[in-house]
């Protein structure tokens, strides 16, 4: 039985198509394994993400290194407009890991993202989200 998270919306923002596809594949695998329903939107830049209605997102999976805005810069603007959003950073480097605390990131994962680590973070998110909704 699928669990309806009442319009749960997730954004995946990464300028590299291959990385975005990998994250989407892992995210969909996790959702299918656990019977969760969610709408997933994709963005190729921080600017594109911030131009959207970001108030609707409960979870944003965000790359760090992008052309204009870094993931940290985008996240700072994101949480100003949507303080309850949870953020998972994915990066090829741990250079900005300490800064991720400034935006209360749920986790900072190094690419290539390992399925077990990604799923553990999603377990924490969905457990907390379920407790908030019930």
PDB file of C-alpha atoms in Angstrom:
ATOM      1  CA  UNK A   1       0.000   0.000   0.000  1.00  0.00           C
ATOM      2  CA  UNK A   2       1.376   3.397  -0.988  1.00  0.00           C
ATOM      3  CA  UNK A   3       1.670   6.061   1.639  1.00  0.00           C
ATOM      4  CA  UNK A   4       0.270   9.368   0.440  1.00  0.00           C
ATOM      5  CA  UNK A   5       2.318  12.164   1.890  1.00  0.00           C
ATOM      6  CA  UNK A   6      -0.435  14.639   0.935  1.00  0.00           C
ATOM      7  CA  UNK A   7       1.284  16.276  -1.986  1.00  0.00           C
ATOM      8  CA  UNK A   8       4.886  15.730  -0.933  1.00  0.00           C
ATOM      9  CA  UNK A   9       7.108  17.573  -3.368  1.00  0.00           C
ATOM     10  CA  UNK A  10      10.790  16.977  -3.895  1.00  0.00           C
ATOM     11  CA  UNK A  11      13.200  18.981  -6.056  1.00  0.00           C
ATOM     12  CA  UNK A  12      16.432  17.653  -7.527  1.00  0.00           C
ATOM     13  CA  UNK A  13      18.791  20.415  -8.652  1.00  0.00           C
ATOM     14  CA  UNK A  14      22.016  19.477 -10.428  1.00  0.00           C
ATOM     15  CA  UNK A  15      23.585  20.968 -13.532  1.00  0.00           C
ATOM     16  CA  UNK A  16      25.063  17.628 -14.616  1.00  0.00           C
ATOM     17  CA  UNK A  17      22.468  15.498 -16.393  1.00  0.00           C
ATOM     18  CA  UNK A  18      24.176  12.202 -15.511  1.00  0.00           C
ATOM     19  CA  UNK A  19      24.246  13.096 -11.805  1.00  0.00           C
ATOM     20  CA  UNK A  20      20.616  14.249 -11.922  1.00  0.00           C
ATOM     21  CA  UNK A  21      19.599  10.946 -13.552  1.00  0.00           C
ATOM     22  CA  UNK A  22      21.491   8.959 -10.919  1.00  0.00           C
ATOM     23  CA  UNK A  23      19.796  10.858  -8.087  1.00  0.00           C
ATOM     24  CA  UNK A  24      16.372  10.454  -9.707  1.00  0.00           C
ATOM     25  CA  UNK A  25      16.959   6.727 -10.197  1.00  0.00           C
ATOM     26  CA  UNK A  26      17.960   6.269  -6.552  1.00  0.00           C
ATOM     27  CA  UNK A  27      15.107   8.448  -5.311  1.00  0.00           C
ATOM     28  CA  UNK A  28      12.504   6.590  -7.380  1.00  0.00           C
ATOM     29  CA  UNK A  29      13.938   3.238  -6.273  1.00  0.00           C
ATOM     30  CA  UNK A  30      13.636   4.301  -2.641  1.00  0.00           C
ATOM     31  CA  UNK A  31      10.078   5.613  -3.104  1.00  0.00           C
ATOM     32  CA  UNK A  32       9.013   2.401  -4.858  1.00  0.00           C
ATOM     33  CA  UNK A  33      10.658   0.169  -2.222  1.00  0.00           C
ATOM     34  CA  UNK A  34       8.811   1.947   0.581  1.00  0.00           C
ATOM     35  CA  UNK A  35       5.517   2.593  -1.178  1.00  0.00           C
ATOM     36  CA  UNK A  36       5.807   6.372  -0.901  1.00  0.00           C
ATOM     37  CA  UNK A  37       4.201   8.772  -3.350  1.00  0.00           C
ATOM     38  CA  UNK A  38       5.824  12.090  -4.188  1.00  0.00           C
ATOM     39  CA  UNK A  39       6.069  14.568  -7.031  1.00  0.00           C
ATOM     40  CA  UNK A  40       9.661  15.130  -8.135  1.00  0.00           C
ATOM     41  CA  UNK A  41      10.730  18.225 -10.066  1.00  0.00           C
ATOM     42  CA  UNK A  42      14.112  18.664 -11.736  1.00  0.00           C
ATOM     43  CA  UNK A  43      16.218  21.798 -12.125  1.00  0.00           C
ATOM     44  CA  UNK A  44      19.515  22.376 -13.919  1.00  0.00           C
ATOM     45  CA  UNK A  45      20.595  25.426 -11.919  1.00  0.00           C
ATOM     46  CA  UNK A  46      20.091  27.209  -8.640  1.00  0.00           C
ATOM     47  CA  UNK A  47      18.572  30.109 -10.560  1.00  0.00           C
ATOM     48  CA  UNK A  48      15.957  27.832 -12.157  1.00  0.00           C
ATOM     49  CA  UNK A  49      15.094  26.341  -8.781  1.00  0.00           C
ATOM     50  CA  UNK A  50      14.710  29.746  -7.149  1.00  0.00           C
ATOM     51  CA  UNK A  51      12.529  30.974 -10.037  1.00  0.00           C
ATOM     52  CA  UNK A  52      10.009  28.207  -9.247  1.00  0.00           C
ATOM     53  CA  UNK A  53       7.428  28.149  -6.469  1.00  0.00           C
ATOM     54  CA  UNK A  54       9.860  26.814  -3.891  1.00  0.00           C
ATOM     55  CA  UNK A  55       7.354  27.117  -1.046  1.00  0.00           C
ATOM     56  CA  UNK A  56       5.884  23.776  -2.134  1.00  0.00           C
ATOM     57  CA  UNK A  57       9.015  21.694  -1.506  1.00  0.00           C
ATOM     58  CA  UNK A  58       9.597  19.656   1.624  1.00  0.00           C
ATOM     59  CA  UNK A  59      12.884  18.217   0.367  1.00  0.00           C
ATOM     60  CA  UNK A  60      15.499  19.598  -2.025  1.00  0.00           C
ATOM     61  CA  UNK A  61      18.474  17.568  -3.216  1.00  0.00           C
ATOM     62  CA  UNK A  62      21.029  20.139  -4.266  1.00  0.00           C
ATOM     63  CA  UNK A  63      24.374  20.047  -6.056  1.00  0.00           C
ATOM     64  CA  UNK A  64      27.105  22.325  -4.729  1.00  0.00           C
ATOM     65  CA  UNK A  65      29.115  23.220  -7.833  1.00  0.00           C
ATOM     66  CA  UNK A  66      26.933  24.913 -10.435  1.00  0.00           C
ATOM     67  CA  UNK A  67      27.634  27.661 -12.972  1.00  0.00           C
ATOM     68  CA  UNK A  68      26.366  30.873 -11.346  1.00  0.00           C
ATOM     69  CA  UNK A  69      24.949  30.224  -7.899  1.00  0.00           C
ATOM     70  CA  UNK A  70      26.591  27.550  -5.785  1.00  0.00           C
ATOM     71  CA  UNK A  71      24.336  25.135  -3.975  1.00  0.00           C
ATOM     72  CA  UNK A  72      25.140  26.897  -0.699  1.00  0.00           C
ATOM     73  CA  UNK A  73      24.127  30.280  -2.145  1.00  0.00           C
ATOM     74  CA  UNK A  74      20.911  28.811  -3.567  1.00  0.00           C
ATOM     75  CA  UNK A  75      20.162  27.061  -0.265  1.00  0.00           C
ATOM     76  CA  UNK A  76      20.499  30.302   1.711  1.00  0.00           C
ATOM     77  CA  UNK A  77      17.888  31.948  -0.509  1.00  0.00           C
ATOM     78  CA  UNK A  78      15.747  28.819  -0.477  1.00  0.00           C
ATOM     79  CA  UNK A  79      15.488  28.658   3.322  1.00  0.00           C
ATOM     80  CA  UNK A  80      14.701  32.384   3.543  1.00  0.00           C
ATOM     81  CA  UNK A  81      11.629  31.752   1.412  1.00  0.00           C
ATOM     82  CA  UNK A  82      10.839  28.248   2.697  1.00  0.00           C
ATOM     83  CA  UNK A  83      12.191  27.867   6.251  1.00  0.00           C
ATOM     84  CA  UNK A  84      10.814  24.343   6.709  1.00  0.00           C
ATOM     85  CA  UNK A  85      12.516  22.801   3.686  1.00  0.00           C
ATOM     86  CA  UNK A  86      14.995  19.986   4.225  1.00  0.00           C
ATOM     87  CA  UNK A  87      18.154  20.020   2.093  1.00  0.00           C
ATOM     88  CA  UNK A  88      20.463  17.204   1.075  1.00  0.00           C
ATOM     89  CA  UNK A  89      23.656  18.405  -0.583  1.00  0.00           C
ATOM     90  CA  UNK A  90      25.498  16.221  -3.083  1.00  0.00           C
ATOM     91  CA  UNK A  91      28.968  17.229  -4.196  1.00  0.00           C
ATOM     92  CA  UNK A  92      32.199  15.918  -5.661  1.00  0.00           C
ATOM     93  CA  UNK A  93      34.112  17.578  -2.812  1.00  0.00           C
ATOM     94  CA  UNK A  94      33.700  18.089   0.916  1.00  0.00           C
ATOM     95  CA  UNK A  95      34.910  21.709   0.534  1.00  0.00           C
ATOM     96  CA  UNK A  96      31.536  23.179   1.565  1.00  0.00           C
ATOM     97  CA  UNK A  97      30.538  20.553   4.127  1.00  0.00           C
ATOM     98  CA  UNK A  98      31.090  22.906   7.077  1.00  0.00           C
ATOM     99  CA  UNK A  99      29.030  25.635   5.386  1.00  0.00           C
ATOM    100  CA  UNK A 100      26.141  23.203   5.000  1.00  0.00           C
ATOM    101  CA  UNK A 101      25.555  23.611   8.740  1.00  0.00           C
ATOM    102  CA  UNK A 102      24.702  27.268   8.095  1.00  0.00           C
ATOM    103  CA  UNK A 103      21.542  26.158   6.309  1.00  0.00           C
ATOM    104  CA  UNK A 104      20.801  23.209   8.622  1.00  0.00           C
ATOM    105  CA  UNK A 105      21.314  20.680   5.849  1.00  0.00           C
ATOM    106  CA  UNK A 106      19.925  17.244   6.496  1.00  0.00           C
ATOM    107  CA  UNK A 107      23.097  15.719   5.036  1.00  0.00           C
ATOM    108  CA  UNK A 108      26.093  16.387   2.824  1.00  0.00           C
ATOM    109  CA  UNK A 109      26.863  13.445   0.549  1.00  0.00           C
ATOM    110  CA  UNK A 110      29.902  12.963  -1.660  1.00  0.00           C
ATOM    111  CA  UNK A 111      29.430  11.903  -5.302  1.00  0.00           C
ATOM    112  CA  UNK A 112      29.141   9.344  -6.574  1.00  0.00           C
ATOM    113  CA  UNK A 113      26.289   9.034  -4.107  1.00  0.00           C
ATOM    114  CA  UNK A 114      26.226   5.649  -2.423  1.00  0.00           C
ATOM    115  CA  UNK A 115      22.819   4.020  -2.336  1.00  0.00           C
ATOM    116  CA  UNK A 116      23.034   2.915   1.299  1.00  0.00           C
ATOM    117  CA  UNK A 117      23.994   6.392   2.534  1.00  0.00           C
ATOM    118  CA  UNK A 118      21.330   8.076   0.391  1.00  0.00           C
ATOM    119  CA  UNK A 119      18.655   5.654   1.577  1.00  0.00           C
ATOM    120  CA  UNK A 120      19.666   6.188   5.223  1.00  0.00           C
ATOM    121  CA  UNK A 121      19.173   9.947   4.810  1.00  0.00           C
ATOM    122  CA  UNK A 122      15.816   9.389   3.119  1.00  0.00           C
ATOM    123  CA  UNK A 123      14.795   7.052   5.974  1.00  0.00           C
ATOM    124  CA  UNK A 124      15.488   9.876   8.432  1.00  0.00           C
ATOM    125  CA  UNK A 125      13.596  12.391   6.316  1.00  0.00           C
ATOM    126  CA  UNK A 126      10.513  10.196   5.846  1.00  0.00           C
ATOM    127  CA  UNK A 127      10.482   9.121   9.490  1.00  0.00           C
ATOM    128  CA  UNK A 128      10.524  12.761  10.621  1.00  0.00           C
ATOM    129  CA  UNK A 129       8.025  13.772   7.934  1.00  0.00           C
ATOM    130  CA  UNK A 130       5.614  11.020   8.994  1.00  0.00           C
ATOM    131  CA  UNK A 131       5.818  12.098  12.621  1.00  0.00           C
ATOM    132  CA  UNK A 132       5.100  15.720  11.694  1.00  0.00           C
ATOM    133  CA  UNK A 133       2.095  14.777   9.537  1.00  0.00           C
ATOM    134  CA  UNK A 134       0.457  12.405  12.051  1.00  0.00           C
TER     135      UNK A 134
END
